[in-house]
Amino acid sequence: MSKTIQNRIVHDEELILRLQRGDEWAFQLMVRRFRKKIFSIAFGITLDTEESQDIMQEVFLQVYRTIGDFRGDASLATWLHRITVNRSLNWKRRWARRFRWLHVSTDNTDEHPAAEPESELPSPEIRMANAQTRHQIDNAMRMLPDQARTVFVLRELEGLSYEEIADVTGIKLGTVRSRLFHARKRLKEILQPLVEEGI
Amino acid sequence: MTHSYSNTCDEILIVRYLDGDLEAGEKERMETHIEACRQCRRQVVALRAFSQDLRLRVHHATDSVDFVALEKQVLNKALRQYRSRGGFPRFIASLKYILPATVTAGVLLFFVYSNFVARPAPVPVPSAIINSFTGSMSSVMIFETPETRQTILWYNEDTDVKSEQNAV
């Protein structure tokens, strides 16, 4: 079965039809095709590896349950993105996990992620190897409001256009622009010490 | 901010520039401005670096996940879901068609059966009604059928011509 999956190109339209017929092979193909994308979005919003894995599984199981209701007014990818975003935001709304979220951000010794500017920026790979850098990024993202972070993640991680983001999130194009603007403005404030130091 | 190109020292334009959302002319003017404006240049560099760091951060997190194992888990859960819950709702859903069809068929069957198949057996009518009897009988036997409760009169009469003639 895996050999077939690797070798054959199946377009989303055919994949949907097969899924609606309850084709197990199609389901496996869909999981393989979208698993990393879904994980990335979930992680970008939740910043939690374990929860993102759970969300990814929930998304696929929801698709499996409800594929019969899929009318095809959006692409399969858009539909998956939409479910992922909703599930990720719902995750944040759960009080216990929200507590953990807040707990992480306040318990961290580095409350101001960009408060210690680097005079010279090493390569991103080297910086990413540094746990402190990862914490700085996570904390900067946590400082963004949920909706602004979601739009920012869809734009920066998935490279979606404004129109696609509007489709996924169900908001107007102008609101997408506005949220993206506010996300970057807020990030600019957070990164301001770094900017002032001179890159 | 440095305003060597003050008309384009605009946060909204910078964001649109970062998103690749500017027209060719706007983009050219913005690039000229960024070259001249140190503050805007720093902002663009810092925001671009952050986006790149975020992508690497997610990539780093993705590398730590065993997607093969996750795929197996998802497939198993979907299969269990199909067996335990998925099958039953489909059965329930199918009832919305099966139930009315069954009721209609039942009504039709009842109609056909009651009107054509299960007609009551014709009640045997008496072959004759004896209002009075004169003459002499050697013996009389009275029977009653068990279901239709018809009375059967059986008798032997003497060979009396007169009496025979009087029998009605």
Coordinates of C-alpha atoms in Angstrom, one line a residue:
Chain A
M1 CA 0.0 0.0 0.0
S2 CA 2.8 2.5 0.9
K3 CA 4.5 1.9 -2.4
T4 CA 1.3 2.9 -4.2
I5 CA 1.0 6.0 -2.0
Q6 CA 4.5 7.1 -2.8
N7 CA 4.4 6.5 -6.5
R8 CA 1.0 7.7 -7.5
I9 CA -0.1 11.3 -7.8
V10 CA -3.7 11.6 -6.6
H11 CA -5.3 15.0 -6.9
D12 CA -7.3 16.4 -4.1
E13 CA -10.6 16.0 -6.0
E14 CA -10.1 12.3 -6.5
L15 CA -8.9 12.0 -2.9
I16 CA -12.1 13.6 -1.6
L17 CA -14.2 11.2 -3.7
R18 CA -12.3 8.2 -2.4
L19 CA -12.5 9.5 1.2
Q20 CA -16.3 9.9 0.8
R21 CA -16.5 6.2 -0.3
G22 CA -14.7 5.2 2.8
D23 CA -11.4 4.3 1.1
E24 CA -8.9 3.5 3.8
W25 CA -6.0 4.0 1.3
A26 CA -7.2 7.5 0.6
F27 CA -7.4 8.3 4.2
Q28 CA -3.8 7.2 4.7
L29 CA -2.7 9.2 1.7
M30 CA -4.4 12.3 3.1
V31 CA -2.7 11.9 6.5
R32 CA 0.6 11.5 4.9
R33 CA 0.1 14.5 2.6
F34 CA -1.1 17.0 5.2
R35 CA 0.3 15.8 8.5
K36 CA 3.3 18.2 8.6
K37 CA 1.3 21.2 7.5
I38 CA -1.3 20.6 10.1
F39 CA 1.3 20.1 12.8
S40 CA 3.0 23.3 11.8
I41 CA -0.1 25.4 12.0
A42 CA -1.1 23.8 15.3
F43 CA 2.3 24.4 16.7
G44 CA 2.5 28.0 15.5
I45 CA -0.7 28.7 17.4
T46 CA -0.2 26.6 20.5
L47 CA 3.6 26.5 20.7
D48 CA 3.2 23.1 22.3
T49 CA 4.5 19.9 20.6
E50 CA 2.4 17.4 22.4
E51 CA -0.8 19.3 22.1
S52 CA -0.1 19.9 18.4
Q53 CA 0.2 16.2 17.9
D54 CA -3.1 15.6 19.5
I55 CA -4.7 18.4 17.5
M56 CA -3.3 16.9 14.3
Q57 CA -4.9 13.5 15.2
E58 CA -8.2 15.2 16.1
V59 CA -8.2 17.1 12.8
F60 CA -7.8 13.9 10.7
L61 CA -10.4 12.0 12.7
Q62 CA -12.9 14.9 12.3
V63 CA -12.2 14.8 8.6
Y64 CA -12.8 11.1 8.6
R65 CA -16.1 11.5 10.4
T66 CA -17.4 14.4 8.4
I67 CA -16.0 13.9 4.9
G68 CA -19.5 13.0 3.8
D69 CA -20.7 16.6 4.6
F70 CA -17.8 18.2 2.6
R71 CA -19.5 20.1 -0.2
G72 CA -16.4 21.1 -2.1
D73 CA -17.0 24.9 -1.8
A74 CA -13.4 25.2 -0.5
S75 CA -10.3 23.1 -1.3
L76 CA -9.4 20.2 0.8
A77 CA -6.3 22.1 2.1
T78 CA -8.4 25.1 3.0
W79 CA -10.9 22.9 4.9
L80 CA -8.1 21.2 6.8
H81 CA -6.5 24.5 7.6
R82 CA -9.9 25.8 8.9
I83 CA -10.4 22.8 11.2
T84 CA -6.8 23.0 12.4
V85 CA -7.1 26.7 13.3
N86 CA -10.5 26.2 15.1
R87 CA -9.1 23.2 17.1
S88 CA -5.9 25.1 17.9
L89 CA -7.8 28.1 19.1
N90 CA -10.2 25.9 21.1
W91 CA -7.3 24.3 22.7
K92 CA -6.2 27.7 24.0
R93 CA -9.6 28.3 25.4
R94 CA -9.4 25.4 27.8
W95 CA -8.8 26.8 31.1
A96 CA -6.4 24.2 32.4
R97 CA -4.2 24.5 29.4
R98 CA -4.5 28.2 29.3
F99 CA -3.1 28.2 32.9
R100 CA -0.2 26.1 31.7
W101 CA 0.3 28.5 28.8
L102 CA 0.4 31.5 31.1
H103 CA 2.5 29.6 33.6
V104 CA 5.1 29.0 31.0
S105 CA 5.3 32.5 29.9
T106 CA 5.5 34.0 33.4
D107 CA 7.7 31.4 34.9
N108 CA 10.3 31.9 32.2
T109 CA 13.4 33.8 33.4
D110 CA 13.5 35.6 30.1
E111 CA 10.3 37.7 30.3
H112 CA 11.4 40.0 27.7
P113 CA 12.4 37.9 24.8
A114 CA 14.3 40.5 22.9
A115 CA 15.5 42.4 25.9
E116 CA 19.0 41.1 25.5
P117 CA 19.9 42.2 22.0
E118 CA 22.7 40.6 20.2
S119 CA 25.2 42.9 18.7
E120 CA 25.9 40.4 16.0
L121 CA 23.4 38.0 14.6
P122 CA 24.8 34.6 13.9
S123 CA 23.1 32.4 11.3
P124 CA 19.5 31.4 12.0
E125 CA 20.5 27.7 12.3
I126 CA 23.1 28.5 15.0
R127 CA 20.6 30.8 16.8
M128 CA 17.9 28.1 16.7
A129 CA 20.2 25.6 18.3
N130 CA 20.2 27.9 21.3
A131 CA 17.3 27.1 23.7
Q132 CA 17.2 30.7 24.8
T133 CA 16.5 31.8 21.2
R134 CA 13.6 29.3 20.9
H135 CA 12.2 30.6 24.2
Q136 CA 12.5 34.2 22.9
I137 CA 10.5 33.3 19.8
D138 CA 7.9 31.4 21.7
N139 CA 7.5 34.2 24.2
A140 CA 7.2 36.8 21.4
M141 CA 4.5 34.8 19.7
R142 CA 2.7 34.3 23.0
M143 CA 2.5 38.1 23.4
L144 CA 0.4 38.3 20.2
P145 CA -3.3 38.2 20.6
D146 CA -4.8 34.8 19.4
Q147 CA -6.4 36.1 16.2
A148 CA -3.3 38.1 15.2
R149 CA -1.0 35.2 15.9
T150 CA -3.2 32.9 13.8
V151 CA -3.2 35.2 10.8
F152 CA 0.6 35.7 11.2
V153 CA 1.2 31.9 11.3
L154 CA -0.9 31.3 8.2
R155 CA 1.0 34.0 6.4
E156 CA 4.5 33.3 7.5
L157 CA 4.5 29.5 8.0
E158 CA 2.1 28.5 5.2
G159 CA 2.6 31.4 2.9
L160 CA -1.1 31.8 2.4
S161 CA -2.3 34.8 0.5
Y162 CA -4.6 37.4 2.2
E163 CA -7.6 35.8 0.3
E164 CA -6.7 32.3 1.4
I165 CA -6.3 33.5 5.0
A166 CA -9.8 35.1 4.8
D167 CA -11.2 31.8 3.5
V168 CA -9.6 29.7 6.3
T169 CA -10.4 32.0 9.1
G170 CA -13.8 33.2 7.9
I171 CA -13.0 36.9 8.2
K172 CA -13.0 39.7 5.7
L173 CA -10.0 40.6 3.6
G174 CA -9.7 44.0 5.3
T175 CA -9.7 42.3 8.7
V176 CA -6.9 40.0 7.5
R177 CA -4.8 43.0 6.5
S178 CA -5.6 44.7 9.8
R179 CA -4.7 41.7 12.0
L180 CA -1.5 41.1 10.1
F181 CA -0.6 44.8 10.5
H182 CA -1.2 44.7 14.2
A183 CA 0.7 41.4 14.6
R184 CA 3.8 42.9 12.9
K185 CA 3.4 46.2 14.7
R186 CA 3.3 44.3 18.1
L187 CA 6.3 42.2 17.0
K188 CA 8.1 45.3 16.1
E189 CA 7.5 46.7 19.6
I190 CA 8.7 43.4 21.1
L191 CA 11.7 43.3 18.9
Q192 CA 12.4 47.1 19.3
P193 CA 15.4 46.7 21.7
L194 CA 17.0 44.5 19.0
V195 CA 16.3 47.1 16.3
E196 CA 17.6 49.9 18.4
E197 CA 20.8 48.0 19.1
G198 CA 21.4 47.9 15.4
I199 CA 21.4 44.8 13.4
Chain B
M1 CA 12.6 57.7 11.9
T2 CA 14.9 59.1 9.3
H3 CA 12.9 60.9 6.8
S4 CA 15.1 61.1 3.7
Y5 CA 12.1 59.6 1.9
S6 CA 9.4 60.8 4.3
N7 CA 6.4 60.1 2.2
T8 CA 7.0 56.3 2.2
C9 CA 8.1 56.1 5.9
D10 CA 4.9 54.3 6.6
E11 CA 4.3 51.3 8.8
I12 CA 1.5 50.0 6.7
L13 CA 3.6 50.1 3.6
I14 CA 6.4 48.3 5.4
V15 CA 4.0 45.5 6.4
R16 CA 2.7 45.3 2.8
Y17 CA 6.3 45.3 1.5
L18 CA 7.2 42.4 3.8
D19 CA 4.1 40.5 2.6
G20 CA 5.0 41.2 -1.1
D21 CA 1.7 43.0 -1.4
L22 CA 3.0 46.2 -3.1
E23 CA 2.7 47.1 -6.7
A24 CA 6.0 47.2 -8.7
G25 CA 6.2 51.0 -8.4
E26 CA 5.4 51.1 -4.7
K27 CA 7.9 48.3 -4.1
E28 CA 10.6 50.2 -5.9
R29 CA 9.9 53.4 -3.9
M30 CA 9.9 51.4 -0.7
E31 CA 13.3 49.8 -1.5
T32 CA 14.7 53.2 -2.2
H33 CA 13.3 54.4 1.0
I34 CA 14.7 51.5 3.0
E35 CA 18.1 52.1 1.6
A36 CA 18.0 55.6 2.8
C37 CA 16.1 55.2 6.1
R38 CA 18.2 53.4 8.7
Q39 CA 15.3 52.9 11.1
C40 CA 12.9 51.3 8.6
R41 CA 15.8 49.2 7.3
R42 CA 16.3 47.8 10.8
Q43 CA 12.6 47.1 11.2
V44 CA 12.5 45.2 8.0
V45 CA 15.6 43.2 8.8
A46 CA 14.3 42.5 12.3
L47 CA 10.9 41.3 11.2
R48 CA 12.3 39.2 8.4
A49 CA 14.8 37.6 10.8
F50 CA 11.9 36.9 13.2
S51 CA 9.8 35.2 10.5
Q52 CA 12.8 33.2 9.5
D53 CA 13.5 32.2 13.1
L54 CA 9.8 31.2 13.5
R55 CA 10.0 29.0 10.5
L56 CA 13.1 27.3 11.8
R57 CA 11.6 27.0 15.2
V58 CA 8.6 25.1 13.8
H59 CA 10.9 23.1 11.6
H60 CA 12.9 22.2 14.7
A61 CA 9.7 21.1 16.5
T62 CA 8.5 19.1 13.5
D63 CA 11.8 17.2 13.4
S64 CA 11.2 16.0 16.9
V65 CA 7.9 14.3 16.0
D66 CA 7.6 10.7 14.9
F67 CA 5.0 11.2 12.2
V68 CA 5.1 7.5 11.1
A69 CA 3.9 6.4 14.6
L70 CA 1.3 9.2 14.6
E71 CA 0.0 8.1 11.3
K72 CA -0.5 4.6 12.6
Q73 CA -2.3 5.9 15.6
V74 CA -4.6 8.0 13.5
L75 CA -5.4 5.1 11.2
N76 CA -6.1 2.7 14.1
K77 CA -8.3 5.3 15.8
A78 CA -10.2 5.9 12.5
L79 CA -10.7 2.2 12.1
R80 CA -12.0 1.8 15.6
Q81 CA -14.2 4.8 15.2
Y82 CA -15.6 3.2 12.0
R83 CA -16.2 -0.2 13.8
S84 CA -17.6 1.1 17.1
R85 CA -19.4 4.3 16.3
G86 CA -19.2 4.8 12.5
G87 CA -21.2 1.6 11.7
F88 CA -24.1 2.3 14.1
P89 CA -24.9 5.8 13.0
R90 CA -24.9 4.6 9.4
F91 CA -27.4 2.0 10.4
I92 CA -29.5 4.6 12.2
A93 CA -29.2 6.9 9.2
S94 CA -30.3 4.1 6.9
L95 CA -33.4 3.6 9.0
K96 CA -34.9 6.9 7.8
Y97 CA -35.4 5.2 4.4
I98 CA -36.0 1.7 5.6
L99 CA -38.6 2.5 8.2
P100 CA -41.1 4.3 6.0
A101 CA -40.6 1.7 3.3
T102 CA -41.3 -1.1 5.7
V103 CA -44.4 0.6 7.1
T104 CA -45.8 1.2 3.6
A105 CA -45.1 -2.3 2.6
G106 CA -46.8 -3.5 5.7
V107 CA -49.9 -1.5 5.1
L108 CA -50.1 -2.7 1.5
L109 CA -49.6 -6.3 2.6
F110 CA -52.3 -5.9 5.2
F111 CA -54.7 -4.5 2.6
V112 CA -54.0 -7.2 0.1
Y113 CA -54.2 -10.0 2.7
S114 CA -57.4 -8.7 4.3
N115 CA -59.2 -8.1 1.0
F116 CA -58.0 -10.9 -1.2
V117 CA -56.2 -13.6 0.7
A118 CA -57.9 -13.8 4.0
R119 CA -61.5 -13.6 2.9
P120 CA -63.8 -15.4 5.3
A121 CA -64.9 -18.8 4.1
P122 CA -68.5 -18.7 2.8
V123 CA -70.9 -19.7 5.4
P124 CA -72.9 -22.7 4.4
V125 CA -76.5 -21.9 4.3
P126 CA -79.1 -24.5 5.3
S127 CA -80.3 -26.7 2.5
A128 CA -83.9 -26.5 3.8
I129 CA -85.8 -25.0 6.7
I130 CA -88.3 -27.2 8.3
N131 CA -91.1 -25.2 9.8
S132 CA -93.4 -28.0 10.7
F133 CA -93.4 -31.7 10.4
T134 CA -96.2 -34.2 10.5
G135 CA -96.0 -37.8 10.3
S136 CA -94.2 -40.5 12.1
M137 CA -90.4 -40.7 12.5
S138 CA -88.6 -43.8 13.5
S139 CA -85.6 -41.8 14.9
V140 CA -84.3 -38.2 15.1
M141 CA -80.7 -37.1 15.5
I142 CA -79.6 -33.5 16.0
F143 CA -76.0 -32.4 15.3
E144 CA -74.2 -29.2 15.7
T145 CA -71.1 -28.3 13.7
P146 CA -68.2 -27.3 15.9
E147 CA -67.2 -24.0 14.3
T148 CA -70.1 -22.7 12.4
R149 CA -72.6 -24.0 14.9
Q150 CA -75.0 -25.2 12.2
T151 CA -77.7 -27.5 13.4
I152 CA -78.1 -30.6 11.3
L153 CA -81.3 -32.6 11.7
W154 CA -81.2 -36.1 10.7
Y155 CA -84.2 -38.3 10.9
N156 CA -85.7 -41.5 9.7
E157 CA -89.3 -41.4 8.8
D158 CA -91.7 -44.3 8.4
T159 CA -92.9 -45.2 5.0
D160 CA -96.2 -43.4 5.3
V161 CA -97.3 -41.8 2.1
K162 CA -99.6 -39.3 3.7
S163 CA -97.0 -38.1 6.0
E164 CA -94.5 -37.9 3.3
Q165 CA -96.8 -35.7 1.3
N166 CA -97.3 -33.3 4.3
A167 CA -93.7 -32.7 4.9
V168 CA -92.8 -29.2 3.8

